[in-house]
PDB file of C-alpha atoms and ligand atoms in Angstrom:
ATOM      1  CA  MET A  43      68.120  76.067 -72.007  1.00  0.00           C
ATOM      2  CA  SER A  44      64.393  76.174 -71.683  1.00  0.00           C
ATOM      3  CA  ILE A  45      61.684  78.600 -70.381  1.00  0.00           C
ATOM      4  CA  ARG A  46      58.760  78.380 -68.030  1.00  0.00           C
ATOM      5  CA  ILE A  47      55.911  79.804 -68.127  1.00  0.00           C
ATOM      6  CA  ASP A  48      53.808  80.411 -64.515  1.00  0.00           C
ATOM      7  CA  ARG A  49      50.250  80.490 -65.599  1.00  0.00           C
ATOM      8  CA  GLN A  50      49.435  81.936 -61.600  1.00  0.00           C
ATOM      9  CA  ARG A  51      51.472  84.899 -62.986  1.00  0.00           C
ATOM     10  CA  CYS A  52      50.577  85.122 -66.428  1.00  0.00           C
ATOM     11  CA  VAL A  53      47.612  87.579 -67.478  1.00  0.00           C
ATOM     12  CA  GLY A  54      47.504  86.851 -70.781  1.00  0.00           C
ATOM     13  CA  CYS A  55      49.010  90.143 -72.525  1.00  0.00           C
ATOM     14  CA  GLY A  56      50.172  88.344 -75.597  1.00  0.00           C
ATOM     15  CA  LYS A  57      53.713  90.193 -75.438  1.00  0.00           C
ATOM     16  CA  CYS A  58      55.702  87.073 -75.403  1.00  0.00           C
ATOM     17  CA  ALA A  59      53.848  85.625 -78.301  1.00  0.00           C
ATOM     18  CA  GLU A  60      54.357  88.947 -80.626  1.00  0.00           C
ATOM     19  CA  ILE A  61      57.972  88.607 -79.225  1.00  0.00           C
ATOM     20  CA  CYS A  62      58.469  85.110 -80.342  1.00  0.00           C
ATOM     21  CA  PRO A  63      60.904  84.942 -83.072  1.00  0.00           C
ATOM     22  CA  GLY A  64      60.302  80.894 -83.750  1.00  0.00           C
ATOM     23  CA  ASN A  65      56.202  81.901 -82.995  1.00  0.00           C
ATOM     24  CA  LEU A  66      56.466  79.403 -80.282  1.00  0.00           C
ATOM     25  CA  ILE A  67      54.506  80.648 -77.661  1.00  0.00           C
ATOM     26  CA  ILE A  68      50.520  80.848 -77.725  1.00  0.00           C
ATOM     27  CA  ILE A  69      47.506  82.234 -75.947  1.00  0.00           C
ATOM     28  CA  ASN A  70      45.020  79.956 -74.981  1.00  0.00           C
ATOM     29  CA  GLU A  71      41.354  80.221 -74.845  1.00  0.00           C
ATOM     30  CA  ASN A  72      41.944  80.840 -70.975  1.00  0.00           C
ATOM     31  CA  LYS A  73      43.797  83.964 -71.420  1.00  0.00           C
ATOM     32  CA  LYS A  74      47.549  81.902 -70.660  1.00  0.00           C
ATOM     33  CA  ALA A  75      50.728  81.874 -72.236  1.00  0.00           C
ATOM     34  CA  PHE A  76      51.966  78.448 -73.283  1.00  0.00           C
ATOM     35  CA  ILE A  77      54.921  77.518 -75.174  1.00  0.00           C
ATOM     36  CA  ARG A  78      53.975  74.466 -78.202  1.00  0.00           C
ATOM     37  CA  ASP A  79      57.149  72.330 -77.279  1.00  0.00           C
ATOM     38  CA  PRO A  80      59.670  73.533 -75.118  1.00  0.00           C
ATOM     39  CA  ARG A  81      62.303  71.424 -77.063  1.00  0.00           C
ATOM     40  CA  ASP A  82      62.185  73.980 -80.109  1.00  0.00           C
ATOM     41  CA  CYS A  83      62.996  77.061 -78.152  1.00  0.00           C
ATOM     42  CA  TRP A  84      66.389  78.407 -78.601  1.00  0.00           C
ATOM     43  CA  GLY A  85      66.839  80.322 -75.692  1.00  0.00           C
ATOM     44  CA  CYS A  86      67.030  83.967 -76.911  1.00  0.00           C
ATOM     45  CA  ALA A  87      65.724  85.488 -73.652  1.00  0.00           C
ATOM     46  CA  ALA A  88      63.073  88.253 -75.838  1.00  0.00           C
ATOM     47  CA  CYS A  89      59.972  86.737 -74.451  1.00  0.00           C
ATOM     48  CA  VAL A  90      61.859  86.780 -70.590  1.00  0.00           C
ATOM     49  CA  LYS A  91      63.064  90.337 -71.067  1.00  0.00           C
ATOM     50  CA  GLU A  92      59.157  90.866 -72.585  1.00  0.00           C
ATOM     51  CA  CYS A  93      57.247  89.700 -69.608  1.00  0.00           C
ATOM     52  CA  ARG A  94      56.366  92.662 -67.189  1.00  0.00           C
ATOM     53  CA  PHE A  95      54.766  89.943 -64.679  1.00  0.00           C
ATOM     54  CA  GLN A  96      58.085  87.875 -63.871  1.00  0.00           C
ATOM     55  CA  ALA A  97      55.690  84.777 -65.087  1.00  0.00           C
ATOM     56  CA  ILE A  98      58.458  83.251 -67.350  1.00  0.00           C
ATOM     57  CA  LYS A  99      61.610  82.048 -66.503  1.00  0.00           C
ATOM     58  CA  TYR A 100      64.659  80.611 -67.624  1.00  0.00           C
ATOM     59  CA  PHE A 101      66.376  77.479 -67.170  1.00  0.00           C
ATOM     60  CA  LEU A 102      70.327  77.748 -67.215  1.00  0.00           C
ATOM     61  CA  GLY A 103      70.373  73.816 -67.455  1.00  0.00           C
ATOM     62  CA  ALA A 104      73.601  72.220 -66.135  1.00  0.00           C
ATOM     63  CA  ASP A 105      75.456  71.877 -69.896  1.00  0.00           C
ATOM     64  CA  ILE A 106      76.283  75.558 -69.762  1.00  0.00           C
ATOM     65  CA  GLY A 107      77.304  75.985 -66.276  1.00  0.00           C
ATOM     66  CA  GLY A 108      73.700  76.934 -65.340  1.00  0.00           C
ATOM     67  CA  LYS A 109      73.605  73.993 -62.929  1.00  0.00           C
ATOM     68  CA  GLY A 110      69.852  74.710 -62.810  1.00  0.00           C
ATOM     69  CA  THR A 111      69.991  78.315 -62.315  1.00  0.00           C
ATOM     70  CA  ILE A 112      66.478  79.862 -63.051  1.00  0.00           C
ATOM     71  CA  MET A 113      66.705  83.555 -64.809  1.00  0.00           C
ATOM     72  CA  TYR A 114      64.269  86.232 -64.798  1.00  0.00           C
ATOM     73  CA  VAL A 115      63.740  89.705 -65.984  1.00  0.00           C
ATOM     74  CA  LYS A 116      62.047  92.835 -63.941  1.00  0.00           C
ATOM     75  CA  LYS A 117      61.643  96.277 -65.890  1.00  0.00           C
ATOM     76  CA  GLU A 118      61.812  99.262 -63.323  1.00  0.00           C
ATOM     77  CA  ASN A 119      62.773 103.552 -64.054  1.00  0.00           C
ATOM     78  CA  ASP A 120      63.628 101.985 -67.879  1.00  0.00           C
ATOM     79  CA  LEU A 121      66.269  99.472 -65.852  1.00  0.00           C
ATOM     80  CA  LEU A 122      66.119  95.656 -66.535  1.00  0.00           C
ATOM     81  CA  TYR A 123      67.111  93.781 -63.407  1.00  0.00           C
ATOM     82  CA  TRP A 124      67.922  90.554 -64.359  1.00  0.00           C
ATOM     83  CA  PHE A 125      67.505  87.771 -61.271  1.00  0.00           C
ATOM     84  CA  PHE A 126      69.880  84.628 -60.612  1.00  0.00           C
ATOM     85  CA  GLU A 127      68.575  82.342 -58.369  1.00  0.00           C
ATOM     86  CA  LYS A 128      70.738  79.037 -57.824  1.00  0.00           C
ATOM     87  CA  PRO A 129      69.066  75.619 -56.834  1.00  0.00           C
ATOM     88  CA  SER A 130      71.127  76.894 -52.986  1.00  0.00           C
ATOM     89  CA  GLY A 131      68.067  79.670 -52.903  1.00  0.00           C
ATOM     90  CA  GLU A 132      71.065  81.890 -53.402  1.00  0.00           C
ATOM     91  CA  LYS A 133      70.335  85.086 -55.443  1.00  0.00           C
ATOM     92  CA  GLU A 134      72.247  87.651 -57.749  1.00  0.00           C
ATOM     93  CA  VAL A 135      70.742  90.181 -59.499  1.00  0.00           C
ATOM     94  CA  ILE A 136      72.356  92.148 -62.595  1.00  0.00           C
ATOM     95  CA  ILE A 137      71.251  95.631 -62.987  1.00  0.00           C
ATOM     96  CA  GLN A 138      71.451  97.049 -67.173  1.00  0.00           C
ATOM     97  CA  ASN A 139      70.458 100.076 -68.741  1.00  0.00           C
ATOM     98  CA  PRO A 140      69.283  98.585 -71.869  1.00  0.00           C
ATOM     99  CA  ASN A 141      69.730 101.868 -74.000  1.00  0.00           C
ATOM    100  CA  ASP A 142      73.416 101.780 -74.099  1.00  0.00           C
ATOM    101  CA  ASN A 143      74.042  98.497 -72.309  1.00  0.00           C
ATOM    102  CA  THR A 144      75.787  99.501 -69.400  1.00  0.00           C
ATOM    103  CA  THR A 145      75.813  97.415 -66.033  1.00  0.00           C
ATOM    104  CA  TYR A 146      75.676  98.301 -62.310  1.00  0.00           C
TER     105      TYR A 146
HETATM  106  S1  SF4 B 146      54.351  88.102 -71.546  1.00  0.00           S
HETATM  107 FE1  SF4 B 146      53.771  87.261 -69.877  1.00  0.00          FE
HETATM  108  S2  SF4 B 146      52.360  88.061 -68.736  1.00  0.00           S
HETATM  109 FE2  SF4 B 146      52.067  88.639 -70.547  1.00  0.00          FE
HETATM  110  S3  SF4 B 146      51.233  86.521 -71.935  1.00  0.00           S
HETATM  111 FE3  SF4 B 146      53.456  85.820 -72.208  1.00  0.00          FE
HETATM  112  S4  SF4 B 146      53.699  85.093 -70.247  1.00  0.00           S
HETATM  113 FE4  SF4 B 146      52.155  86.126 -69.876  1.00  0.00          FE
HETATM  114  S1  SF4 B 147      63.711  82.214 -75.417  1.00  0.00           S
HETATM  115 FE1  SF4 B 147      63.082  82.895 -77.642  1.00  0.00          FE
HETATM  116  S2  SF4 B 147      62.605  81.049 -78.865  1.00  0.00           S
HETATM  117 FE2  SF4 B 147      62.403  80.237 -76.621  1.00  0.00          FE
HETATM  118  S3  SF4 B 147      60.244  80.623 -76.489  1.00  0.00           S
HETATM  119 FE3  SF4 B 147      61.397  82.900 -75.595  1.00  0.00          FE
HETATM  120  S4  SF4 B 147      61.438  84.091 -77.628  1.00  0.00           S
HETATM  121 FE4  SF4 B 147      60.785  82.002 -78.181  1.00  0.00          FE
END
């Protein structure tokens, strides 16, 4: 498991840096987020949920059965949309109400 930050999408808001429990994310002088060392990330996904610009992608490695699937999150109308993109291009979306953990 690891994350990748898309610098084209990143607007430098700093929310991911604030939420990371390990202080692993830094905003550089160009107002772009980067992770100091991806090997230190333990995959809590807090930054993925916090980013409103889908700039952070989470890789579900083969070691946990993810086979290279990429996960990212979009928030709309207080609902979280969890996108899963398989290497084949197939997509799955799980919609979650974070207030009561209901999924649709
Ligand atoms: S939360 Fe997203 S847009 Fe904001 S700094 Fe982090 S990666 Fe960039
Ligand atoms: S997944 Fe968790 S530990 Fe890893 S960079 Fe994001 S907030 Fe930090």
